[in-house]
mmCIF file of C-alpha atoms in Angstrom:
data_model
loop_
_atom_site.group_PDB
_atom_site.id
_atom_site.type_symbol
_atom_site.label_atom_id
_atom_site.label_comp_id
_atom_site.label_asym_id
_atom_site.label_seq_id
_atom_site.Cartn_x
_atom_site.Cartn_y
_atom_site.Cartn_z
ATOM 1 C CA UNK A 1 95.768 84.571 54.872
ATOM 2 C CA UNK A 2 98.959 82.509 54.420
ATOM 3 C CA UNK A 3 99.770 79.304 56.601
ATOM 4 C CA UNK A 4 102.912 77.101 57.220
ATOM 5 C CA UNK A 5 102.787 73.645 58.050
ATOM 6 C CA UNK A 6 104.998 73.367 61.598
ATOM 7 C CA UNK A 7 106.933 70.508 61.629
ATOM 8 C CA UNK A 8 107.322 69.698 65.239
ATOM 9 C CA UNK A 9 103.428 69.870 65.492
ATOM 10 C CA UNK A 10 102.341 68.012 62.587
ATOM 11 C CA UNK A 11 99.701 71.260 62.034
ATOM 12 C CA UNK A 12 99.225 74.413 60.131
ATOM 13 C CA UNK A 13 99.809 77.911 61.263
ATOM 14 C CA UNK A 14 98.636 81.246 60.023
ATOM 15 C CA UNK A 15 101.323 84.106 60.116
ATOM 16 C CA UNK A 16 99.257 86.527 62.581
ATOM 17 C CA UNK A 17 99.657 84.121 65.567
ATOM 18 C CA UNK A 18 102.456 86.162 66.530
ATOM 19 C CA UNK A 19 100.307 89.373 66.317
ATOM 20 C CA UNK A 20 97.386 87.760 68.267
ATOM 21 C CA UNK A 21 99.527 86.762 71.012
ATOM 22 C CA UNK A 22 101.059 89.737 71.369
ATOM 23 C CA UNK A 23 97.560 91.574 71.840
ATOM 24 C CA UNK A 24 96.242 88.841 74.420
ATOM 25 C CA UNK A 25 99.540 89.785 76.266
ATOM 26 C CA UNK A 26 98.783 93.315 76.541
ATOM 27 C CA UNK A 27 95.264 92.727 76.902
ATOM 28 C CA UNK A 28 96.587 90.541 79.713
ATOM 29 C CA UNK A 29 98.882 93.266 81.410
ATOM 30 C CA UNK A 30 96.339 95.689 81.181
ATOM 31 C CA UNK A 31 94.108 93.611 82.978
ATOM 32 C CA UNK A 32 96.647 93.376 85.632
ATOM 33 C CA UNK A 33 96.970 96.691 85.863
ATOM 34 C CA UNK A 34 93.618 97.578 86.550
ATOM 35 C CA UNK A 35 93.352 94.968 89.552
ATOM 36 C CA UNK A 36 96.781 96.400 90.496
ATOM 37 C CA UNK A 37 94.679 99.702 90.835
ATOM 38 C CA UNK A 38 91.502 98.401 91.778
ATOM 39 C CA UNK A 39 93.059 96.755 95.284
ATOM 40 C CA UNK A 40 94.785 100.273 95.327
ATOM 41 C CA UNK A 41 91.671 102.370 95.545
ATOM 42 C CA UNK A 42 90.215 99.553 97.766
ATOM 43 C CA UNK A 43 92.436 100.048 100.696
ATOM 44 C CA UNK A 44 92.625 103.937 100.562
ATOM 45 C CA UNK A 45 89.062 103.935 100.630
ATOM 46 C CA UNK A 46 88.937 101.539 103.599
ATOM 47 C CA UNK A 47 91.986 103.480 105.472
ATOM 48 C CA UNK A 48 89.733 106.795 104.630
ATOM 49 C CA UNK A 49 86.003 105.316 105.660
ATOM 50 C CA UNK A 50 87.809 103.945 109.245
ATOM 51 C CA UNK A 51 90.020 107.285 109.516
ATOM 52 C CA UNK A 52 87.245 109.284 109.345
ATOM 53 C CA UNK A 53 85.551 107.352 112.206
ATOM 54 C CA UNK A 54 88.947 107.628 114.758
ATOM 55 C CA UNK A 55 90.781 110.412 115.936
ATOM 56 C CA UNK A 56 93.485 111.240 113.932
ATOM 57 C CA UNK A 57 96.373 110.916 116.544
ATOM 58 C CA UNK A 58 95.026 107.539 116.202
ATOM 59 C CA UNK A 59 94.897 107.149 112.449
ATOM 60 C CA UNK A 60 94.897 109.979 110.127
ATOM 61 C CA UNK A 61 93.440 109.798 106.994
ATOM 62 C CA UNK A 62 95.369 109.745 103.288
ATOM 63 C CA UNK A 63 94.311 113.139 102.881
ATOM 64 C CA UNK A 64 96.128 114.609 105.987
ATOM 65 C CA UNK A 65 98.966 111.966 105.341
ATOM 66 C CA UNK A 66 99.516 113.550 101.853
ATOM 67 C CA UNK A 67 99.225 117.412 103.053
ATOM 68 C CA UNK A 68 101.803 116.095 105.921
ATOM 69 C CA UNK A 69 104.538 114.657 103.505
ATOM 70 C CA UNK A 70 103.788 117.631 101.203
ATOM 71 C CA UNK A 71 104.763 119.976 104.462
ATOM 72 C CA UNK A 72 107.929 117.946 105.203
ATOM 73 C CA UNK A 73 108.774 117.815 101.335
ATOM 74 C CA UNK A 74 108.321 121.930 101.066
ATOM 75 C CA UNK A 75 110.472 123.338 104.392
ATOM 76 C CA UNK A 76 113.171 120.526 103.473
ATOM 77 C CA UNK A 77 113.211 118.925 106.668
ATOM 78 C CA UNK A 78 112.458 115.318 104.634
ATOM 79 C CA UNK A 79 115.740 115.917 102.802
ATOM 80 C CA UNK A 80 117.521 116.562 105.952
ATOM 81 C CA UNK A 81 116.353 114.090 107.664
ATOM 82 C CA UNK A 82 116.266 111.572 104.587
ATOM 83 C CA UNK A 83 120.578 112.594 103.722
ATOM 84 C CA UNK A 84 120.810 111.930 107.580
ATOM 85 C CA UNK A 85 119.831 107.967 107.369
ATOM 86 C CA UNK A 86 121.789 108.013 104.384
ATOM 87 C CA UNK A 87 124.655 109.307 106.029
ATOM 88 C CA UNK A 88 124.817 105.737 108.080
ATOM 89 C CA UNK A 89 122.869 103.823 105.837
ATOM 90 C CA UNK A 90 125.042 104.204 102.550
ATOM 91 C CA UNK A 91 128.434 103.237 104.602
ATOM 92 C CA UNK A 92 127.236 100.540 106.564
ATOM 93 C CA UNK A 93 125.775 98.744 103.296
ATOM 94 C CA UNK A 94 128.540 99.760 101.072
ATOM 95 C CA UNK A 95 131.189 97.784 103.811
ATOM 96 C CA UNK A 96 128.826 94.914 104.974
ATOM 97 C CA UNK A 97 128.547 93.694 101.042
ATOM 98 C CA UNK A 98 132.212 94.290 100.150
ATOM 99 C CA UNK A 99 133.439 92.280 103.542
ATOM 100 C CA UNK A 100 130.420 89.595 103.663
ATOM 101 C CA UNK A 101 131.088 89.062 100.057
ATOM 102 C CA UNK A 102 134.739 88.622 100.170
ATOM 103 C CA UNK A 103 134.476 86.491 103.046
ATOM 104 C CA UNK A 104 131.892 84.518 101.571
ATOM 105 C CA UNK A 105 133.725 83.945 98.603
ATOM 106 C CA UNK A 106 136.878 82.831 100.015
ATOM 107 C CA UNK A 107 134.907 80.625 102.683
ATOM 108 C CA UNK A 108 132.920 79.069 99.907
ATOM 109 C CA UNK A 109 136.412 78.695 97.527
ATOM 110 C CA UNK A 110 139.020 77.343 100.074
ATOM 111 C CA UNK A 111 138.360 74.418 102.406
ATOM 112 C CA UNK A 112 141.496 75.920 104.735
ATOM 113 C CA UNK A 113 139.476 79.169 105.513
ATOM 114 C CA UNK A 114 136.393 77.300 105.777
ATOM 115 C CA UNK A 115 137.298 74.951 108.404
ATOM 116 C CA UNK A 116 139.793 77.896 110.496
ATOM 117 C CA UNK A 117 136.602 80.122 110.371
ATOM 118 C CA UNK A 118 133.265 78.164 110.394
ATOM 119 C CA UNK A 119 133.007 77.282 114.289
ATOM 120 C CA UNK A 120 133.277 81.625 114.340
ATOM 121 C CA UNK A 121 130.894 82.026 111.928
ATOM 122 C CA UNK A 122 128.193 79.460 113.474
ATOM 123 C CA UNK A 123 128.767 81.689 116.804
ATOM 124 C CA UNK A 124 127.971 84.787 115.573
ATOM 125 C CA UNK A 125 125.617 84.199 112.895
ATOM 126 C CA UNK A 126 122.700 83.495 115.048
ATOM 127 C CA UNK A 127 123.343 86.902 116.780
ATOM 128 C CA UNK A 128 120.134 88.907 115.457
ATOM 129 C CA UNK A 129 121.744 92.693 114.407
ATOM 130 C CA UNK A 130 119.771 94.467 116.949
ATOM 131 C CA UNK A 131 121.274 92.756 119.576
ATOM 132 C CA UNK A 132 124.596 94.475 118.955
ATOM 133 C CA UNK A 133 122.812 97.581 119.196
ATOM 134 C CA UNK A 134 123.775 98.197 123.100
ATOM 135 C CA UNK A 135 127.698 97.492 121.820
ATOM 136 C CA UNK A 136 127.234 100.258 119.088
ATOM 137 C CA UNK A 137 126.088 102.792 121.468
ATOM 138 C CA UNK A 138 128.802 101.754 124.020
ATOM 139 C CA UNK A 139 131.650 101.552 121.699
ATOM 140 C CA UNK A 140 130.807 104.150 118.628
ATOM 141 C CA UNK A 141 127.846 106.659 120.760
ATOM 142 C CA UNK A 142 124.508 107.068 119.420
ATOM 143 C CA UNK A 143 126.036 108.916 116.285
ATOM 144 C CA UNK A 144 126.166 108.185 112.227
ATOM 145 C CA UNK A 145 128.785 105.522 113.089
ATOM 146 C CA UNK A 146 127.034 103.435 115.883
ATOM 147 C CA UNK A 147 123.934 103.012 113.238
ATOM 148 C CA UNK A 148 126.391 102.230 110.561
ATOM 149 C CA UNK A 149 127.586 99.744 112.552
ATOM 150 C CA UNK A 150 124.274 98.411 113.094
ATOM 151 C CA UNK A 151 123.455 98.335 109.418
ATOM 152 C CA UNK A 152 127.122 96.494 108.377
ATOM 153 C CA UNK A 153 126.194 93.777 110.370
ATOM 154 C CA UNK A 154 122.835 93.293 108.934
ATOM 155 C CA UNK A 155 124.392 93.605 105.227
ATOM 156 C CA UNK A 156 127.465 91.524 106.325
ATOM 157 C CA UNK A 157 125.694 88.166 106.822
ATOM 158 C CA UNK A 158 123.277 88.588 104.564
ATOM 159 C CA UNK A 159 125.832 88.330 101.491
ATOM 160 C CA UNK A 160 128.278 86.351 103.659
ATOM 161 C CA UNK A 161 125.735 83.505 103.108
ATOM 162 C CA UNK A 162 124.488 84.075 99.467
ATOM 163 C CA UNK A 163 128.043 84.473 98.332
ATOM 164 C CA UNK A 164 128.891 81.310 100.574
ATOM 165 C CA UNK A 165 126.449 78.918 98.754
ATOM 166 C CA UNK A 166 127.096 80.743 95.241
ATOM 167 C CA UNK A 167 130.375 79.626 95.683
ATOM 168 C CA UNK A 168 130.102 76.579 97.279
ATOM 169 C CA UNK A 169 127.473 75.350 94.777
ATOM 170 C CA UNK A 170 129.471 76.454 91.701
ATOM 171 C CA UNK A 171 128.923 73.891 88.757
ATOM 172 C CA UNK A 172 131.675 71.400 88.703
ATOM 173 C CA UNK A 173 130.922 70.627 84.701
ATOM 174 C CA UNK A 174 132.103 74.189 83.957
ATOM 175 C CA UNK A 175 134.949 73.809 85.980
ATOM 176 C CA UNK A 176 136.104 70.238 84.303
ATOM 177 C CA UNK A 177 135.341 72.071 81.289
ATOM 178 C CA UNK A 178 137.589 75.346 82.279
ATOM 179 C CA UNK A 179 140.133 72.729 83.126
ATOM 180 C CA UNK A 180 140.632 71.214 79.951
ATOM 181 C CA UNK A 181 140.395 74.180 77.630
ATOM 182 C CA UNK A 182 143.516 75.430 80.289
ATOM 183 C CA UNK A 183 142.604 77.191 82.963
ATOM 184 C CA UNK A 184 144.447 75.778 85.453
ATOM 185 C CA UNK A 185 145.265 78.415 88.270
ATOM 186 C CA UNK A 186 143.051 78.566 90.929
ATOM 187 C CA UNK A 187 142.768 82.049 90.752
ATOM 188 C CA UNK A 188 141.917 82.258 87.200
ATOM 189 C CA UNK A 189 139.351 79.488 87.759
ATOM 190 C CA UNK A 190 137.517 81.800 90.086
ATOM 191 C CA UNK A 191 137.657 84.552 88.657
ATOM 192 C CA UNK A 192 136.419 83.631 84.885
ATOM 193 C CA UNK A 193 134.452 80.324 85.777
ATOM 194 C CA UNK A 194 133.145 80.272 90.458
ATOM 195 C CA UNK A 195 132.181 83.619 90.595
ATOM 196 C CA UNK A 196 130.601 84.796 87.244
ATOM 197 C CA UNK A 197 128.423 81.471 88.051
ATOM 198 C CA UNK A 198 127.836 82.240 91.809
ATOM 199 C CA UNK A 199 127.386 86.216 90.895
ATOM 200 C CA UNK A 200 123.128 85.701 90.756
ATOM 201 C CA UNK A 201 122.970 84.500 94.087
ATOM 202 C CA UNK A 202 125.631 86.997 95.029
ATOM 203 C CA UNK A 203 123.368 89.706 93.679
ATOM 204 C CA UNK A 204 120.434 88.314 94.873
ATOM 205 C CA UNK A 205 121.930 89.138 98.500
ATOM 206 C CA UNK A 206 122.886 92.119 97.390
ATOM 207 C CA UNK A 207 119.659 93.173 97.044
ATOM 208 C CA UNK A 208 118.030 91.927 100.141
ATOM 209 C CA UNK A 209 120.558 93.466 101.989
ATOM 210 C CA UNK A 210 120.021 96.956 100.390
ATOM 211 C CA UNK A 211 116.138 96.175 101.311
ATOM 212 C CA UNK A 212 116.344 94.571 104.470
ATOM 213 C CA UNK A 213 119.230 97.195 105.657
ATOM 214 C CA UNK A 214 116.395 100.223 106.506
ATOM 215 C CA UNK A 215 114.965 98.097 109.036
ATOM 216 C CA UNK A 216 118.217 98.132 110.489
ATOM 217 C CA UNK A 217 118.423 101.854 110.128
ATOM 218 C CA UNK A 218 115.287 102.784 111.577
ATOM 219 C CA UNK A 219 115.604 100.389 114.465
ATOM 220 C CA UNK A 220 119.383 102.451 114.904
ATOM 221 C CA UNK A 221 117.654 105.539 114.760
ATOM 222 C CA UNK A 222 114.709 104.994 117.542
ATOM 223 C CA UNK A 223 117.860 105.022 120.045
ATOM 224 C CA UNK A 224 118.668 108.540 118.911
ATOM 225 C CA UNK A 225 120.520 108.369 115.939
ATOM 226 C CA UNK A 226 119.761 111.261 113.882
ATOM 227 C CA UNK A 227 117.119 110.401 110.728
ATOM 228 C CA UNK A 228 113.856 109.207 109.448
ATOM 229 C CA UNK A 229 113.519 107.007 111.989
ATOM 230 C CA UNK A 230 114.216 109.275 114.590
ATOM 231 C CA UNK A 231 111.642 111.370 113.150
ATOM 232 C CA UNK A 232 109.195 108.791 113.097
ATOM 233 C CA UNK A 233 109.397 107.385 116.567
ATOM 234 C CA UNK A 234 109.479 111.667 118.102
ATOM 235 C CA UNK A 235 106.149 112.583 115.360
ATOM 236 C CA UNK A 236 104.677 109.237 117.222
ATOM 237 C CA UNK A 237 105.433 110.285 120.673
ATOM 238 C CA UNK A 238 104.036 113.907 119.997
ATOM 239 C CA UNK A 239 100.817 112.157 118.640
ATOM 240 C CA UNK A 240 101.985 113.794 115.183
ATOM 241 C CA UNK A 241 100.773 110.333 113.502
ATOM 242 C CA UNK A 242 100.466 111.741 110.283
ATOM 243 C CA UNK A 243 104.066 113.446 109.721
ATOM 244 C CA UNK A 244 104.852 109.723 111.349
ATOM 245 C CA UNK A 245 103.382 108.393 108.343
ATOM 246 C CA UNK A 246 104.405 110.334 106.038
ATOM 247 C CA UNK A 247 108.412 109.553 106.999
ATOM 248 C CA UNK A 248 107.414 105.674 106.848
ATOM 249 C CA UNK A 249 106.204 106.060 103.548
ATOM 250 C CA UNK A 250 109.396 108.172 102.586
ATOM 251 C CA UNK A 251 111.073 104.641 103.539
ATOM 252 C CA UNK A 252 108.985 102.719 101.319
ATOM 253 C CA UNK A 253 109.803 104.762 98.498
ATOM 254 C CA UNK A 254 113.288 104.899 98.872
ATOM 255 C CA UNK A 255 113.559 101.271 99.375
ATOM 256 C CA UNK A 256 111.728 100.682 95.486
ATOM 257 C CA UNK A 257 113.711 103.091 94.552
ATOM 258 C CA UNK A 258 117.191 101.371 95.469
ATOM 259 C CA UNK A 259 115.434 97.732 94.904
ATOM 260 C CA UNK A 260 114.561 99.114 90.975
ATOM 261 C CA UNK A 261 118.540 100.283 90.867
ATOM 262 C CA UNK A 262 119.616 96.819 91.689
ATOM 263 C CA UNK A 263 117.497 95.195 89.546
ATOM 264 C CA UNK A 264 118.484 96.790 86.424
ATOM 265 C CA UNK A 265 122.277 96.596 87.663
ATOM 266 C CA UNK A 266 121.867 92.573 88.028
ATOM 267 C CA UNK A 267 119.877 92.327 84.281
ATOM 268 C CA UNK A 268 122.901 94.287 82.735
ATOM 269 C CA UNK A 269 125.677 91.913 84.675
ATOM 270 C CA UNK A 270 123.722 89.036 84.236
ATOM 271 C CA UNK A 271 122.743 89.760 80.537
ATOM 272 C CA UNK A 272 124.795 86.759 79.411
ATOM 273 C CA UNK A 273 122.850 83.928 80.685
ATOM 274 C CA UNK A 274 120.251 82.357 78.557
#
């Protein structure tokens, strides 16, 4: 077998390292994979064994979970009721990212904005979303755009505040640097140099907003906006828990869904770093 001498190391190498490695590492991920499934089976055999014991109005078991979701998923009332979230869900994201980001941008760019708009900002920020859920039904009705509402303000501070301190805590080296090979215009300085260098922390708020957004949606919804959380709360109330179930897991895997979109969308942006 033939060996190099490594430099750096002062020792001898053999040219299948790279080949043993790479089989510990799958060796590796398959062993992750299997406790990945193991703790799987684990707690739907626990949530079986104690369903079985209960009534099901209390807790049903996978079994009638799955032939629930499978009902919902054949008449095409999940659809429905899934396009309905969407139908406030999608805006109020879509508008809370676009304004929180723009805002936090400029906040974190121009000390003049900053200062006018900061003692605002420390007002209202506190504010928990749900708490302007009373104003959404007064002012908007207990419609698509009172939830939107709901879920813009959610999204809004949550990039407000990662674009803020991606801004804020821009490198100054790369800026001294932009500076002397001339780029001397503040808006070309933010555009080329602040904001491709604040855009992972930007992202990274645009993903928890996308994530933490549907528990803004459902909490909407249990005050009579039309969706899955609507359905949720009424399948509770009726003692339907497993059709309840089945919604709430409908959430979860739209949410990994969306969260897996993002993620590839911020490797692709971001594909430039080291």
């Amino acid at each position: 077998m033939a060996t190099e001498f490594d430099p750096v190391t002062g020792s001898s190498r053999s040219h299948s390292e790279p080949t043993t490695t790479g089989a510990l590492g799958r060796r590796w991920n398959l062993t992750r994979v299997w406790r990945g499934f193991a703790g799987t089976a684990g707690f739907l055999g626990v949530w079986w064994l104690v369903g079985r014991e209960v009534p099901s109005y209390l807790l049903p078991t996978p079994d009638e979970v799955i032939g629930a979701l499978w009902t919902e998923v054949m008449s095409g009332q999940l659809f429905i009721h899934l396009g309905e979230s969407l139908l406030h869900y999608v805006p109020g994201v879509t508008i809370g990212v676009v304004a929180g980001g723009l805002l936090g941008v400029g906040m974190g760019w121009s000390q003049f904005i900053d200062d006018v708009l900061t003692p605002v900002v420390r007002v209202l920020r506190p504010i928990p979303p749900l708490a302007w859920i009373v104003f959404a039904i007064i002012w908007l009705g207990l419609g698509h755009t009172g939830a939107a509402f709901i879920v813009f303000i959610g999204a809004f501070w949550i990039t407000f505040y990662n674009a803020y301190e991606g801004v804020e805590n821009a490198s100054r080296d790369l800026m001294e640097v932009a500076a002397t090979l001339g780029i001397d215009s503040d808006r070309r300085l933010l555009r080329r140099v602040v904001i491709p260098d604040a855009l992972p922390a930007i992202l990274t708020g645009v993903r928890t907003s996308i994530g933490q957004c549907w528990m803004m949606v459902i909490a909407a919804e249990l005050f009579g906006a039309p969706g899955v959380g609507y359905e949720i709360i009424t399948s509770a109330n009726n003692l339907a828990m497993a059709r309840s179930i089945a919604y709430m897991l409908t959430i979860s895997a739209v949410f990994l869904l969306s969260d897996w979109a993002v993620r590839r969308v911020r490797v692709h942006l971001l594909d430039w770093q080291p």
